[in-house]
Amino acid sequence: VEKVLLGPDRKSRVISKKEKEIPAYHEGGHALVAASLKGSDPVHKVSIIRRGFAGGYTMKLPTEDQRLRTRSQFLTDLAMMMGGYASEKLTFGDISTGASNDLKEATHLARKLVTKYGMSEALGPQTFGNTEEMVFLGREISTERNYSEKVAGDIDAEVRNFITRAYLAAEKILKSNKAALKKIAQTLIEKETLEQEEFNALIKPFKLKLVGV
């Protein structure tokens, strides 16, 4: 599954300590935020082994099949997505290109919450844009804008609000659990991969408090 989703691993490449440290804190941030959020899917695996273009990855797997997702679940996903970015900024006072895909995915999800799912409190229960989809491929092929410039600005503002809210939630969790973040990152630097049982055993002594977004 990991090979299909992320590409083959790249263990052969020699990586400097700094190049290991950044993804360790980045993925540690994702995992710690996920483990601290109410309603989040369990962390299945955390790794800093490079696969494809990814410098590392954090895998969450649901405990049961889900056909529907709620607004609160999406907000939890957004906060988890921003965990790596927030961790880098908090730890190093800087950010790397490793966060670019997370930001892309978070922005895409936030825009869907506003324009497709009607989950924006400010804009209300309505959709924006007529989208044509290739149903058999599950892809959008074109979107016709059926709203004004002012509404377009409101949509952009709401997307920003969702992203900012998610970032602040992730940042708050990481600031409150710096010792746990450091422990996760140091273990990843040493072992490179943490399976679910190892990860749960690692964070258990810190007695994380579950929070909502």
CSV table of C-alpha atoms in Angstrom, one decimal:
chain,number,residue,atom,x,y,z
A,1,VAL,CA,0.0,0.0,0.0
A,2,GLU,CA,2.8,2.4,0.9
A,3,LYS,CA,4.7,1.7,-2.3
A,4,VAL,CA,1.5,2.4,-4.4
A,5,LEU,CA,0.6,5.6,-2.6
A,6,LEU,CA,4.0,7.1,-2.0
A,7,GLY,CA,6.5,5.3,-4.3
A,8,PRO,CA,9.4,3.0,-3.6
A,9,ASP,CA,11.6,3.7,-0.5
A,10,ARG,CA,14.9,5.5,-1.1
A,11,LYS,CA,17.0,4.0,1.7
A,12,SER,CA,20.1,3.9,-0.4
A,13,ARG,CA,20.5,7.7,-0.4
A,14,VAL,CA,22.9,9.0,2.3
A,15,ILE,CA,21.0,11.6,4.5
A,16,SER,CA,22.7,14.1,6.8
A,17,LYS,CA,21.7,14.5,10.4
A,18,LYS,CA,20.0,17.8,9.7
A,19,GLU,CA,18.0,16.3,6.8
A,20,LYS,CA,16.8,13.6,9.2
A,21,GLU,CA,16.1,16.0,12.0
A,22,ILE,CA,13.7,18.2,10.0
A,23,PRO,CA,11.4,15.4,8.7
A,24,ALA,CA,11.6,13.7,12.2
A,25,TYR,CA,10.1,16.8,13.8
A,26,HIS,CA,7.8,17.3,10.8
A,27,GLU,CA,6.3,13.8,10.9
A,28,GLY,CA,6.4,13.9,14.7
A,29,GLY,CA,4.2,17.0,14.6
A,30,HIS,CA,1.7,15.3,12.3
A,31,ALA,CA,1.5,12.2,14.5
A,32,LEU,CA,1.4,14.1,17.9
A,33,VAL,CA,-1.4,16.3,16.7
A,34,ALA,CA,-3.4,13.4,15.3
A,35,ALA,CA,-3.0,11.5,18.6
A,36,SER,CA,-4.2,14.5,20.6
A,37,LEU,CA,-7.4,15.3,18.6
A,38,LYS,CA,-10.8,13.9,19.5
A,39,GLY,CA,-12.3,11.9,16.7
A,40,SER,CA,-9.0,11.5,14.8
A,41,ASP,CA,-8.2,8.2,13.2
A,42,PRO,CA,-5.5,6.2,15.0
A,43,VAL,CA,-1.9,6.7,13.9
A,44,HIS,CA,-0.9,3.5,12.1
A,45,LYS,CA,2.7,4.3,11.2
A,46,VAL,CA,5.2,7.2,11.2
A,47,SER,CA,8.3,7.1,9.1
A,48,ILE,CA,11.1,9.4,7.9
A,49,ILE,CA,12.2,6.9,5.2
A,50,ARG,CA,11.9,8.7,1.9
A,51,ARG,CA,9.4,7.3,-0.6
A,52,GLY,CA,9.0,8.9,-4.0
A,53,PHE,CA,9.1,12.7,-3.4
A,54,ALA,CA,8.0,12.4,0.2
A,55,GLY,CA,10.7,13.0,2.9
A,56,GLY,CA,8.6,11.0,5.3
A,57,TYR,CA,5.0,10.1,6.0
A,58,THR,CA,2.4,9.6,8.8
A,59,MET,CA,-0.3,7.1,8.1
A,60,LYS,CA,-3.7,7.1,9.8
A,61,LEU,CA,-6.2,4.4,9.3
A,62,PRO,CA,-9.9,4.4,10.4
A,63,THR,CA,-11.1,1.8,12.8
A,64,GLU,CA,-14.2,1.2,10.6
A,65,ASP,CA,-15.4,1.9,7.1
A,66,GLN,CA,-16.8,5.4,6.6
A,67,ARG,CA,-19.0,6.6,3.8
A,68,LEU,CA,-19.9,9.9,5.3
A,69,ARG,CA,-17.6,12.5,7.0
A,70,THR,CA,-18.7,15.3,9.2
A,71,ARG,CA,-17.5,18.9,9.4
A,72,SER,CA,-15.7,18.2,12.7
A,73,GLN,CA,-13.9,15.3,11.1
A,74,PHE,CA,-12.7,17.5,8.3
A,75,LEU,CA,-11.5,20.1,10.8
A,76,THR,CA,-9.5,17.4,12.6
A,77,ASP,CA,-8.0,16.3,9.3
A,78,LEU,CA,-7.0,20.0,8.6
A,79,ALA,CA,-5.3,20.4,12.0
A,80,MET,CA,-3.4,17.1,11.5
A,81,MET,CA,-2.3,18.3,8.0
A,82,MET,CA,-0.9,21.5,9.6
A,83,GLY,CA,0.9,19.6,12.3
A,84,GLY,CA,4.2,19.2,10.3
A,85,TYR,CA,4.3,22.9,9.3
A,86,ALA,CA,3.6,24.0,12.9
A,87,SER,CA,6.2,21.6,14.3
A,88,GLU,CA,8.9,22.9,12.0
A,89,LYS,CA,8.1,26.5,12.8
A,90,LEU,CA,8.0,25.9,16.5
A,91,THR,CA,11.2,23.8,16.6
A,92,PHE,CA,13.4,25.5,14.1
A,93,GLY,CA,11.8,29.0,13.8
A,94,ASP,CA,11.8,28.3,10.0
A,95,ILE,CA,10.0,26.1,7.5
A,96,SER,CA,11.2,23.8,4.8
A,97,THR,CA,9.8,22.7,1.4
A,98,GLY,CA,8.7,19.5,3.1
A,99,ALA,CA,5.5,21.2,4.2
A,100,SER,CA,4.5,22.3,0.6
A,101,ASN,CA,2.4,19.2,-0.2
A,102,ASP,CA,0.6,19.4,3.2
A,103,LEU,CA,-0.3,23.1,2.5
A,104,LYS,CA,-1.5,22.2,-1.0
A,105,GLU,CA,-3.7,19.4,0.4
A,106,ALA,CA,-5.0,21.5,3.3
A,107,THR,CA,-5.9,24.4,1.0
A,108,HIS,CA,-7.7,22.1,-1.4
A,109,LEU,CA,-9.7,20.5,1.4
A,110,ALA,CA,-10.5,23.9,3.0
A,111,ARG,CA,-11.8,25.1,-0.4
A,112,LYS,CA,-14.0,22.1,-0.8
A,113,LEU,CA,-15.5,22.6,2.6
A,114,VAL,CA,-16.5,26.1,1.5
A,115,THR,CA,-17.5,25.6,-2.1
A,116,LYS,CA,-18.6,22.0,-2.3
A,117,TYR,CA,-19.8,20.8,1.1
A,118,GLY,CA,-21.5,24.0,2.3
A,119,MET,CA,-19.7,23.8,5.7
A,120,SER,CA,-18.7,27.5,6.0
A,121,GLU,CA,-20.6,29.2,8.8
A,122,ALA,CA,-20.0,32.6,7.2
A,123,LEU,CA,-21.2,31.7,3.7
A,124,GLY,CA,-23.9,29.2,4.8
A,125,PRO,CA,-25.2,26.0,3.4
A,126,GLN,CA,-24.7,26.6,-0.3
A,127,THR,CA,-22.3,25.5,-3.0
A,128,PHE,CA,-20.3,27.7,-5.4
A,129,GLY,CA,-19.3,26.9,-8.9
A,130,ASN,CA,-20.7,24.4,-11.4
A,131,THR,CA,-18.3,21.5,-11.6
A,132,GLU,CA,-18.2,18.9,-14.4
A,133,GLU,CA,-16.7,15.6,-13.2
A,134,MET,CA,-15.3,12.5,-14.9
A,135,VAL,CA,-17.4,10.2,-12.6
A,136,PHE,CA,-15.6,7.0,-13.6
A,137,LEU,CA,-12.2,8.5,-12.7
A,138,GLY,CA,-13.4,10.6,-9.7
A,139,ARG,CA,-11.8,13.7,-11.2
A,140,GLU,CA,-13.0,17.3,-11.7
A,141,ILE,CA,-12.4,18.4,-15.3
A,142,SER,CA,-13.7,22.0,-15.2
A,143,THR,CA,-15.4,24.4,-12.9
A,144,GLU,CA,-17.7,27.3,-14.1
A,145,ARG,CA,-17.7,30.2,-11.7
A,146,ASN,CA,-21.3,31.3,-11.0
A,147,TYR,CA,-20.6,33.9,-8.3
A,148,SER,CA,-19.4,37.5,-8.1
A,149,GLU,CA,-16.0,38.9,-7.4
A,150,LYS,CA,-17.1,39.9,-3.9
A,151,VAL,CA,-18.2,36.3,-3.2
A,152,ALA,CA,-14.9,35.1,-4.6
A,153,GLY,CA,-13.1,37.2,-2.0
A,154,ASP,CA,-15.4,35.9,0.7
A,155,ILE,CA,-14.6,32.3,-0.3
A,156,ASP,CA,-10.8,33.1,-0.2
A,157,ALA,CA,-11.3,34.6,3.2
A,158,GLU,CA,-13.1,31.6,4.5
A,159,VAL,CA,-10.5,29.2,3.1
A,160,ARG,CA,-7.9,31.3,5.0
A,161,ASN,CA,-10.0,31.1,8.2
A,162,PHE,CA,-10.1,27.3,8.0
A,163,ILE,CA,-6.4,27.0,7.4
A,164,THR,CA,-5.6,29.5,10.2
A,165,ARG,CA,-7.9,27.8,12.6
A,166,ALA,CA,-6.2,24.4,11.9
A,167,TYR,CA,-2.7,25.8,12.2
A,168,LEU,CA,-3.5,27.5,15.6
A,169,ALA,CA,-5.1,24.2,16.9
A,170,ALA,CA,-1.9,22.2,15.8
A,171,GLU,CA,0.4,24.9,17.3
A,172,LYS,CA,-1.4,24.8,20.6
A,173,ILE,CA,-1.2,21.0,20.9
A,174,LEU,CA,2.6,21.1,20.1
A,175,LYS,CA,3.4,23.9,22.5
A,176,SER,CA,1.6,22.0,25.3
A,177,ASN,CA,3.5,18.8,24.5
A,178,LYS,CA,7.0,19.8,23.6
A,179,ALA,CA,8.6,16.9,25.5
A,180,ALA,CA,6.4,14.4,23.7
A,181,LEU,CA,7.3,15.9,20.3
A,182,LYS,CA,11.0,15.8,21.1
A,183,LYS,CA,10.8,12.2,22.2
A,184,ILE,CA,8.9,11.2,19.0
A,185,ALA,CA,11.4,13.0,16.8
A,186,GLN,CA,14.5,11.6,18.6
A,187,THR,CA,13.1,8.1,18.3
A,188,LEU,CA,12.4,8.6,14.6
A,189,ILE,CA,16.0,9.9,14.0
A,190,GLU,CA,17.3,6.7,15.7
A,191,LYS,CA,14.8,4.1,14.3
A,192,GLU,CA,13.4,5.9,11.2
A,193,THR,CA,10.0,4.1,11.5
A,194,LEU,CA,7.5,3.7,14.3
A,195,GLU,CA,4.7,1.2,14.0
A,196,GLN,CA,1.3,1.8,15.7
A,197,GLU,CA,2.1,-0.2,18.9
A,198,GLU,CA,5.6,1.4,19.3
A,199,PHE,CA,4.1,4.9,18.8
A,200,ASN,CA,1.3,4.4,21.3
A,201,ALA,CA,3.8,3.0,23.9
A,202,LEU,CA,6.1,6.0,23.3
A,203,ILE,CA,3.4,8.6,23.9
A,204,LYS,CA,1.6,6.8,26.8
A,205,PRO,CA,3.8,8.2,29.6
A,206,PHE,CA,3.0,11.8,28.5
A,207,LYS,CA,-0.8,11.2,29.1
A,208,LEU,CA,-1.9,13.4,26.3
A,209,LYS,CA,-5.2,15.3,26.8
A,210,LEU,CA,-7.6,14.9,23.9
A,211,VAL,CA,-8.8,18.2,22.5
A,212,GLY,CA,-11.3,19.4,19.9
A,213,VAL,CA,-10.6,21.8,17.0
